[in-house]
Coordinates of C-alpha atoms in Angstrom, one line a residue:
M1 CA -14.4 98.0 -41.9
S2 CA -16.7 100.0 -39.7
M3 CA -18.5 96.8 -38.7
L4 CA -15.3 95.1 -37.9
S5 CA -14.2 98.1 -35.8
Q6 CA -17.6 98.1 -34.0
N7 CA -17.6 94.3 -33.4
F8 CA -14.0 93.9 -32.2
P9 CA -14.5 95.3 -28.7
T10 CA -17.6 93.2 -28.1
S11 CA -15.9 89.9 -29.0
K12 CA -12.9 90.8 -26.8
V13 CA -15.2 91.4 -23.8
R14 CA -16.9 88.0 -24.4
R15 CA -13.6 86.2 -24.6
E16 CA -12.5 87.8 -21.3
E17 CA -15.7 86.8 -19.6
S18 CA -15.3 83.2 -20.9
D19 CA -11.7 83.1 -19.5
I20 CA -12.9 84.4 -16.2
D21 CA -15.6 81.7 -16.0
A22 CA -13.1 78.9 -16.9
K23 CA -10.7 80.1 -14.3
G24 CA -13.5 80.2 -11.7
K25 CA -14.5 76.6 -12.6
R26 CA -10.9 75.4 -12.4
R27 CA -10.5 77.2 -9.0
K28 CA -13.7 75.6 -7.7
M29 CA -12.6 72.1 -8.9
E30 CA -9.2 72.6 -7.2
E31 CA -10.8 73.7 -4.0
E32 CA -13.1 70.6 -4.0
E33 CA -10.2 68.3 -4.7
N34 CA -8.2 69.9 -1.9
Q35 CA -11.2 69.5 0.4
R36 CA -11.5 65.8 -0.5
E37 CA -7.8 65.2 0.2
S38 CA -8.1 67.1 3.5
D39 CA -11.1 65.0 4.5
Q40 CA -9.3 61.8 3.6
V41 CA -6.3 62.8 5.7
D42 CA -8.5 63.7 8.6
M43 CA -10.3 60.4 8.4
K44 CA -7.1 58.5 8.3
K45 CA -5.8 60.4 11.4
L46 CA -9.1 59.6 13.2
E47 CA -8.8 55.9 12.3
N48 CA -5.2 55.8 13.6
L49 CA -6.2 57.7 16.7
L50 CA -9.0 55.3 17.5
F51 CA -7.7 52.0 16.4
G52 CA -3.9 52.3 16.3
S53 CA -2.1 49.5 14.5
L54 CA -5.4 47.9 13.4
Y55 CA -5.4 50.2 10.3
N56 CA -1.6 50.0 9.8
P57 CA -0.8 46.4 8.8
V58 CA 2.6 45.4 10.1
T59 CA 5.3 44.6 7.5
F60 CA 8.5 42.6 7.7
G61 CA 11.9 43.8 6.7
D62 CA 11.1 47.5 6.7
E63 CA 13.9 49.1 8.6
E64 CA 12.3 52.5 8.7
A65 CA 9.1 51.2 10.3
V66 CA 8.5 49.7 13.7
L67 CA 7.4 46.1 13.3
F68 CA 4.4 46.1 15.7
H69 CA 3.3 49.7 15.8
V70 CA 0.8 51.0 18.3
D71 CA -0.4 54.6 17.7
R72 CA -0.1 56.3 21.1
S73 CA -1.1 59.7 19.9
A74 CA -4.3 59.5 21.9
A75 CA -2.2 59.5 25.1
R76 CA -0.1 62.6 24.1
E77 CA -1.4 66.0 25.1
T78 CA -2.0 68.3 22.1
P79 CA -2.3 72.0 22.0
D80 CA -6.1 71.6 21.7
E81 CA -6.1 69.6 25.0
E82 CA -4.0 72.4 26.6
R83 CA -6.6 74.9 25.4
D84 CA -9.4 72.7 26.8
Q85 CA -7.7 72.5 30.2
S86 CA -7.3 76.3 30.3
E87 CA -11.1 76.6 29.5
G88 CA -11.9 74.3 32.5
I89 CA -12.1 70.9 30.8
R90 CA -10.1 68.3 32.8
K91 CA -7.9 65.8 31.0
G92 CA -9.9 62.6 30.4
E93 CA -13.3 64.4 30.9
A94 CA -15.7 64.3 28.0
A95 CA -16.3 67.6 26.3
W96 CA -20.0 66.6 25.6
E97 CA -22.3 64.0 26.9
D98 CA -25.6 62.8 25.5
E99 CA -28.2 63.1 28.3
E100 CA -30.4 60.5 26.7
E101 CA -27.8 57.8 27.4
K102 CA -28.5 58.1 31.1
Q103 CA -32.3 57.7 30.6
I104 CA -32.2 54.6 28.4
N105 CA -32.1 51.1 30.0
I106 CA -30.9 48.1 28.0
N107 CA -31.4 44.4 29.0
I108 CA -28.2 42.6 28.2
A109 CA -29.4 39.3 29.5
T110 CA -32.1 38.7 26.9
V111 CA -29.9 39.2 23.8
N112 CA -27.4 36.4 23.2
R113 CA -24.7 38.6 21.7
L114 CA -24.8 41.1 24.6
R115 CA -24.6 38.5 27.4
K116 CA -20.8 38.7 27.2
L117 CA -21.1 42.2 28.6
R118 CA -22.5 41.0 32.0
K119 CA -20.3 41.5 35.0
E120 CA -22.5 39.4 37.3
E121 CA -24.3 36.2 36.5
N122 CA -27.8 37.5 37.2
E123 CA -27.3 41.0 35.8
G124 CA -29.9 42.3 33.4
L125 CA -30.8 46.0 32.9
I126 CA -28.0 48.6 32.6
S127 CA -28.1 52.2 31.7
G128 CA -27.2 53.4 28.2
Y129 CA -24.2 55.2 29.5
E130 CA -23.0 51.9 31.2
Y131 CA -23.8 50.0 28.0
I132 CA -21.5 52.2 25.9
A133 CA -18.8 52.1 28.5
R134 CA -18.8 48.3 28.5
L135 CA -18.8 48.1 24.7
R136 CA -15.7 50.2 24.6
A137 CA -14.0 48.2 27.3
H138 CA -14.9 45.0 25.4
H139 CA -13.3 46.4 22.3
A140 CA -10.2 47.3 24.3
K141 CA -10.1 43.7 25.6
L142 CA -10.3 42.2 22.1
N143 CA -7.7 44.6 20.7
P144 CA -4.9 45.1 23.3
G145 CA -2.9 47.0 20.7
T146 CA -5.2 50.0 20.9
D147 CA -4.6 52.8 23.4
W148 CA -7.6 55.1 22.7
A149 CA -9.5 53.8 25.8
R150 CA -6.7 54.2 28.2
F151 CA -6.1 57.2 30.4
D152 CA -3.3 58.2 32.8
S153 CA -5.6 58.4 35.8
S154 CA -6.4 56.4 38.9
D155 CA -10.2 56.8 38.6
D156 CA -12.1 53.5 38.8
D157 CA -13.7 53.7 35.4
L158 CA -14.4 51.0 32.9
L159 CA -13.1 53.2 30.1
R160 CA -9.8 53.6 31.8
T161 CA -9.0 49.9 32.2
N162 CA -8.5 46.9 29.9
E163 CA -10.3 44.6 32.2
D164 CA -11.6 41.1 31.3
L165 CA -15.3 41.4 30.7
V166 CA -16.4 37.9 31.7
V167 CA -19.4 36.7 33.5
K168 CA -18.3 36.3 37.1
S169 CA -19.6 34.6 40.1
G170 CA -17.6 35.7 43.1
G171 CA -14.7 37.3 41.3
N172 CA -13.4 37.5 37.8
K173 CA -14.3 33.9 37.0
L174 CA -15.9 32.2 34.1
C175 CA -19.1 30.4 34.8
S176 CA -19.1 26.6 34.3
G177 CA -21.6 24.7 32.1
L178 CA -22.1 26.7 29.0
L179 CA -19.3 28.8 27.3
E180 CA -20.4 32.0 25.7
Y181 CA -18.6 32.6 22.4
T182 CA -19.0 34.1 19.0
Q183 CA -17.9 32.5 15.7
L184 CA -15.7 34.9 13.8
T185 CA -14.3 35.0 10.2
D186 CA -11.7 32.2 9.8
A187 CA -8.2 33.6 10.7
N188 CA -6.7 32.4 7.4
A189 CA -9.7 33.2 5.2
A190 CA -7.4 35.5 3.1
D191 CA -5.1 32.6 2.3
P192 CA -6.3 29.2 3.5
S193 CA -4.1 26.1 3.5
N194 CA -4.6 23.0 1.3
D195 CA -2.9 20.8 3.9
P196 CA -3.3 20.1 7.6
I197 CA -2.4 23.0 9.9
N198 CA -0.1 21.8 12.6
S199 CA 0.5 25.1 14.4
V200 CA -1.4 28.3 15.3
H201 CA 0.2 30.8 17.7
F202 CA -0.6 34.3 18.7
H203 CA 2.1 37.0 19.1
Q204 CA 2.3 38.8 22.4
N205 CA 0.6 41.9 20.9
A206 CA -2.6 39.7 20.4
Q207 CA -3.2 41.0 16.8
L208 CA -0.6 38.9 15.0
L209 CA -1.3 35.2 14.4
L210 CA 0.9 32.6 12.7
T211 CA -0.3 29.5 11.0
A212 CA 1.9 26.7 9.7
G213 CA 1.5 23.1 8.3
L214 CA 2.5 20.5 5.9
D215 CA 2.1 22.8 2.8
R216 CA 5.5 24.2 3.9
R217 CA 4.2 27.7 4.3
L218 CA 4.5 30.0 7.3
R219 CA 1.7 32.6 7.2
F220 CA 1.1 35.7 9.3
F221 CA -2.3 37.3 9.8
Q222 CA -3.4 40.5 11.5
I223 CA -6.4 39.4 13.5
D224 CA -9.4 41.7 14.1
G225 CA -12.1 39.1 13.8
K226 CA -13.5 40.5 10.6
R227 CA -11.0 41.1 7.8
N228 CA -8.0 39.2 9.3
V229 CA -5.6 40.7 6.8
K230 CA -2.7 38.5 5.6
I231 CA 0.6 40.1 6.4
Q232 CA 3.2 37.7 4.9
S233 CA 3.5 34.2 3.5
I234 CA 6.9 32.4 3.5
F235 CA 7.6 29.1 1.7
L236 CA 10.2 26.7 3.0
E237 CA 11.1 24.4 0.2
D238 CA 12.9 21.7 2.2
C239 CA 10.8 21.5 5.4
P240 CA 7.1 20.5 5.8
I241 CA 6.3 22.3 9.0
H242 CA 5.3 20.2 12.0
K243 CA 5.6 23.0 14.6
A244 CA 6.1 26.8 14.6
A245 CA 6.0 29.1 17.6
F246 CA 6.8 32.7 18.5
L247 CA 9.3 33.2 21.3
P248 CA 7.4 34.6 24.3
N249 CA 9.3 37.9 23.9
G250 CA 8.0 38.1 20.3
S251 CA 11.3 38.6 18.6
Q252 CA 11.7 35.3 16.7
V253 CA 9.7 32.4 15.3
I254 CA 11.1 28.8 15.7
V255 CA 10.1 26.4 12.9
S256 CA 10.7 22.7 12.8
G257 CA 9.9 19.5 10.8
R258 CA 11.0 16.0 10.4
R259 CA 14.5 17.1 9.6
N260 CA 17.8 17.1 11.5
F261 CA 17.8 20.9 11.4
F262 CA 15.3 23.7 12.3
Y263 CA 14.8 27.4 11.3
S264 CA 14.8 30.6 13.2
F265 CA 13.0 33.6 11.7
D266 CA 14.0 37.0 13.0
L267 CA 10.9 39.1 12.8
E268 CA 12.6 42.5 13.1
N269 CA 15.1 41.9 10.3
A270 CA 12.9 39.4 8.2
K271 CA 15.8 37.0 8.2
F272 CA 15.7 33.2 8.1
D273 CA 18.5 31.1 9.6
R274 CA 18.9 27.4 9.2
I275 CA 20.3 25.8 12.3
G276 CA 21.7 22.2 12.6
P277 CA 22.4 19.4 12.6
L278 CA 23.3 20.0 16.3
V279 CA 26.9 19.3 17.1
G280 CA 27.5 15.9 18.6
R281 CA 23.9 14.6 18.0
E282 CA 22.5 12.1 15.5
E283 CA 18.8 12.9 15.7
K284 CA 17.1 12.7 12.3
S285 CA 14.1 14.7 13.4
L286 CA 13.7 17.8 15.6
E287 CA 10.0 18.2 14.9
Y288 CA 8.9 18.4 18.6
F289 CA 10.0 21.3 20.8
E290 CA 9.0 23.7 23.5
V291 CA 10.2 27.3 24.3
S292 CA 10.8 28.6 27.8
Q293 CA 8.7 31.5 29.1
D294 CA 11.9 33.6 29.6
S295 CA 12.7 33.1 25.9
K296 CA 16.1 31.8 26.7
T297 CA 15.9 28.0 26.0
I298 CA 14.5 25.7 23.4
A299 CA 14.0 22.1 24.4
F300 CA 13.8 19.4 21.6
V301 CA 12.6 15.8 21.9
G302 CA 15.7 13.7 21.1
N303 CA 16.4 10.0 20.6
G304 CA 16.6 7.3 23.3
G305 CA 15.1 9.4 26.1
Y306 CA 17.3 12.4 25.6
I307 CA 16.1 16.0 25.8
L308 CA 18.2 18.5 23.9
L309 CA 18.5 22.1 25.3
V310 CA 19.4 24.8 22.8
S311 CA 20.1 28.5 23.5
T312 CA 17.8 30.9 21.7
K313 CA 20.6 33.4 21.5
T314 CA 23.5 31.3 20.1
K315 CA 21.4 28.5 18.7
E316 CA 23.9 26.1 20.1
L317 CA 23.4 22.9 22.2
I318 CA 23.9 23.9 25.8
G319 CA 23.0 20.6 27.5
T320 CA 21.1 17.3 27.5
L321 CA 18.8 15.5 29.9
K322 CA 18.2 11.8 30.0
M323 CA 14.9 10.0 30.9
N324 CA 14.6 6.3 31.6
G325 CA 12.1 5.8 28.8
S326 CA 11.5 7.5 25.5
V327 CA 10.6 11.2 25.4
R328 CA 7.2 12.1 24.0
S329 CA 6.3 15.5 25.5
L330 CA 7.8 18.6 27.2
A331 CA 6.5 21.6 29.1
F332 CA 8.5 24.5 30.8
S333 CA 7.5 26.0 34.1
D334 CA 6.2 29.5 34.3
D335 CA 9.6 31.0 35.2
G336 CA 11.6 28.9 32.7
K337 CA 13.8 27.4 35.4
K338 CA 12.2 24.0 35.4
L339 CA 11.2 21.5 32.7
L340 CA 8.5 18.8 32.8
S341 CA 8.8 15.7 30.6
S342 CA 6.9 12.5 30.0
G343 CA 7.0 9.6 27.7
G344 CA 7.1 5.8 27.3
D345 CA 7.6 4.9 31.0
G346 CA 4.3 6.6 32.1
Q347 CA 6.0 8.9 34.5
V348 CA 6.3 12.7 34.8
Y349 CA 9.8 14.1 35.4
V350 CA 10.6 17.6 36.8
W351 CA 14.0 18.9 35.9
D352 CA 16.0 21.8 37.4
L353 CA 17.7 23.5 34.4
R354 CA 20.2 25.3 36.6
T355 CA 21.7 22.1 38.0
M356 CA 20.6 19.9 35.0
K357 CA 19.3 17.3 37.4
C358 CA 15.9 15.6 38.0
L359 CA 14.2 17.0 41.1
Y360 CA 11.2 14.9 41.2
K361 CA 9.7 11.9 39.3
G362 CA 6.3 10.4 39.8
V363 CA 3.9 8.0 38.1
D364 CA 1.2 9.7 36.1
E365 CA -1.9 8.0 37.4
G366 CA -3.4 5.5 34.9
S367 CA -0.8 6.3 32.3
T368 CA 1.3 3.8 30.4
C369 CA 2.7 6.3 28.0
G370 CA 2.5 10.1 28.2
T371 CA 1.9 11.9 24.9
S372 CA 1.2 15.5 25.9
L373 CA 2.1 18.0 28.6
C374 CA 1.2 21.6 29.3
S375 CA 1.8 24.0 32.2
S376 CA -0.3 27.1 33.2
L377 CA 1.3 30.5 32.9
N378 CA 0.7 31.2 36.6
G379 CA 2.5 28.0 37.5
K380 CA -0.3 26.6 39.6
F381 CA -1.3 23.7 37.3
F382 CA 0.0 21.3 34.8
A383 CA -1.9 18.7 32.7
S384 CA -0.7 15.3 31.4
G385 CA -2.3 13.5 28.4
T386 CA -1.9 9.9 27.6
E387 CA -2.2 7.6 24.6
R388 CA -5.5 6.3 25.9
G389 CA -7.2 9.7 25.8
I390 CA -7.0 10.3 29.6
V391 CA -6.0 13.8 30.8
N392 CA -4.8 14.3 34.4
I393 CA -4.8 17.8 35.9
Y394 CA -2.4 18.3 38.8
K395 CA -1.6 21.1 41.2
T396 CA 2.1 21.7 40.6
S397 CA 3.0 22.4 44.2
E398 CA 1.2 19.2 45.3
F399 CA 2.9 17.0 42.7
V400 CA 6.4 18.4 43.5
G401 CA 5.6 18.1 47.2
G402 CA 5.0 14.3 46.9
K403 CA 1.2 14.2 46.4
R404 CA 0.8 12.4 43.1
K405 CA -3.0 12.3 43.0
P406 CA -4.5 14.4 40.2
I407 CA -7.2 16.9 41.2
K408 CA -9.2 15.9 38.1
T409 CA -9.1 13.1 35.5
V410 CA -10.8 14.1 32.2
D411 CA -11.8 11.1 30.2
N412 CA -14.2 12.7 27.6
L413 CA -12.0 11.7 24.7
T414 CA -11.2 8.2 23.7
S415 CA -8.1 8.6 21.4
Q416 CA -4.5 9.7 22.0
I417 CA -4.1 13.2 23.4
D418 CA -1.9 15.2 21.0
F419 CA -2.1 18.8 22.2
M420 CA -3.2 20.8 25.3
K421 CA -3.1 24.5 26.2
F422 CA -4.1 26.6 29.2
N423 CA -5.4 30.1 28.6
H424 CA -3.7 33.1 30.1
D425 CA -5.3 32.9 33.6
A426 CA -5.7 29.1 33.7
Q427 CA -9.5 29.2 33.7
I428 CA -9.7 27.1 30.5
L429 CA -7.8 24.1 29.4
G430 CA -8.0 23.1 25.7
I431 CA -7.6 19.4 24.9
V432 CA -7.1 18.1 21.3
S433 CA -6.9 14.7 19.8
K434 CA -6.0 14.3 16.1
M435 CA -7.4 10.8 15.6
N436 CA -11.1 11.5 15.4
K437 CA -13.4 14.3 14.1
N438 CA -14.5 17.0 16.6
S439 CA -12.1 15.5 19.2
V440 CA -11.6 18.8 21.1
K441 CA -12.7 19.7 24.6
L442 CA -12.5 22.8 26.8
V443 CA -12.3 22.3 30.5
H444 CA -13.5 24.9 33.0
V445 CA -10.5 24.6 35.4
P446 CA -12.0 26.3 38.6
S447 CA -14.9 23.8 38.7
L448 CA -13.0 21.0 36.9
T449 CA -15.9 20.4 34.5
V450 CA -16.1 20.3 30.8
F451 CA -18.0 22.9 28.9
S452 CA -21.0 21.0 27.5
N453 CA -21.5 23.2 24.4
W454 CA -18.0 22.8 23.0
P455 CA -17.4 21.8 20.3
P456 CA -20.6 23.4 18.9
P457 CA -23.0 20.6 18.1
E458 CA -24.0 22.2 14.8
R459 CA -20.5 22.7 13.5
N460 CA -18.1 20.2 12.0
M461 CA -14.6 20.8 13.4
H462 CA -13.1 18.0 11.3
N463 CA -9.9 16.7 12.8
P464 CA -8.5 19.3 15.2
R465 CA -4.7 19.4 15.5
C466 CA -3.8 22.5 17.5
L467 CA -5.3 25.6 19.2
D468 CA -4.1 28.8 20.9
F469 CA -5.6 31.6 23.1
S470 CA -4.6 35.2 22.5
P471 CA -2.7 36.8 25.4
G472 CA -5.9 38.2 27.0
S473 CA -8.1 35.2 25.9
G474 CA -10.2 37.5 23.7
F475 CA -9.7 35.1 20.8
M476 CA -9.2 31.4 20.5
A477 CA -7.8 29.9 17.2
M478 CA -7.9 26.3 16.2
G479 CA -6.2 24.5 13.3
N480 CA -7.5 21.3 11.7

């Protein structure tokens, strides 16, 4: 009994010490777990602050979320910023600078992947500080959805503008001859199509791209050039897709095929509406269409030389136009008030959509049948492609004024021209023919010459069918 009485206090003390150690370990583990969660939250906030919607893939049909979200927290003044200002740090001024950046010089002319950072054709050495500034400005150019490099200030600073970093020779102009580009991860690498792709189109925010084709699937990808995350895939059971396009205002997608109806997809509400057949019309196919730049009108190619005009708001037929020959191609003017058309009679028509009358009509030089039209966003140029592979480039004002002579005839392709597209500032014209492999050319519009290194000689483009430029021309996508 005495041994028990003597040992009892000792064992009690040991148990208490063991309990204290266990509590200490648990407390330490909880602190470490809390620290990890805090670090993850801080990292996520930093990513959102720097890259905005790039790390927040958009979703469809989420009523509680904005469809195309851009994180603007970098532009809002926080209490820390207020404190910095009270301590003498001006808004937009760096709190710390690396002095070595000013001492290092980098030759951006000798490294191929850095040549895109040049601002003058013969530019070579730049300072490390300038190099970092141009890298950040180039990132802002490729990702217009980010706001981290923008400041509310009038200072002339590369970091405070979203300028186009292109090699220039007397202004912001691309150089002719060789086109500098970088091959990126395929836009639809996350979900490639097993059938021909008939449409690729960038949304106005430059990060969202749609692809569509004969596999009846409409796919959306968030483009960053590396991961290109798939956002959504929609299957249309009764419509192999011949064309799909965003409205310029970004609110809807119009989808058509060889059917007497078409689809409208409301992006905000994730709702598909089937429209047609159109009242009073007997067309069996509405596969070819164009959308006006003011997002008010859709023009469909109809039968017997008719052009069908449909309201994007009501989806009802609001008028028709009649050509002498068959209609093969359409293009709206930059303001959406005029429409160009061409077809089987080898002429280009200019229509006034306010009076529904033909303003001008002229022979497309050397054309017996027009197969493709496109107009530049600045309204200065339009291009007409023919079944013989000839592309004529016109100044719109001269053609309308009676001068029917093209400023340039491009005859580098030998098969029917199926698709054409100007980039945002009309410095590049893309030309596509479906008939032959690698039948795609890019024209340098200011010099009216073809880029000699496109398509890349070492890469098989197969049979191109369509292409599109992102709103700032940071990306070009091509479907085949």
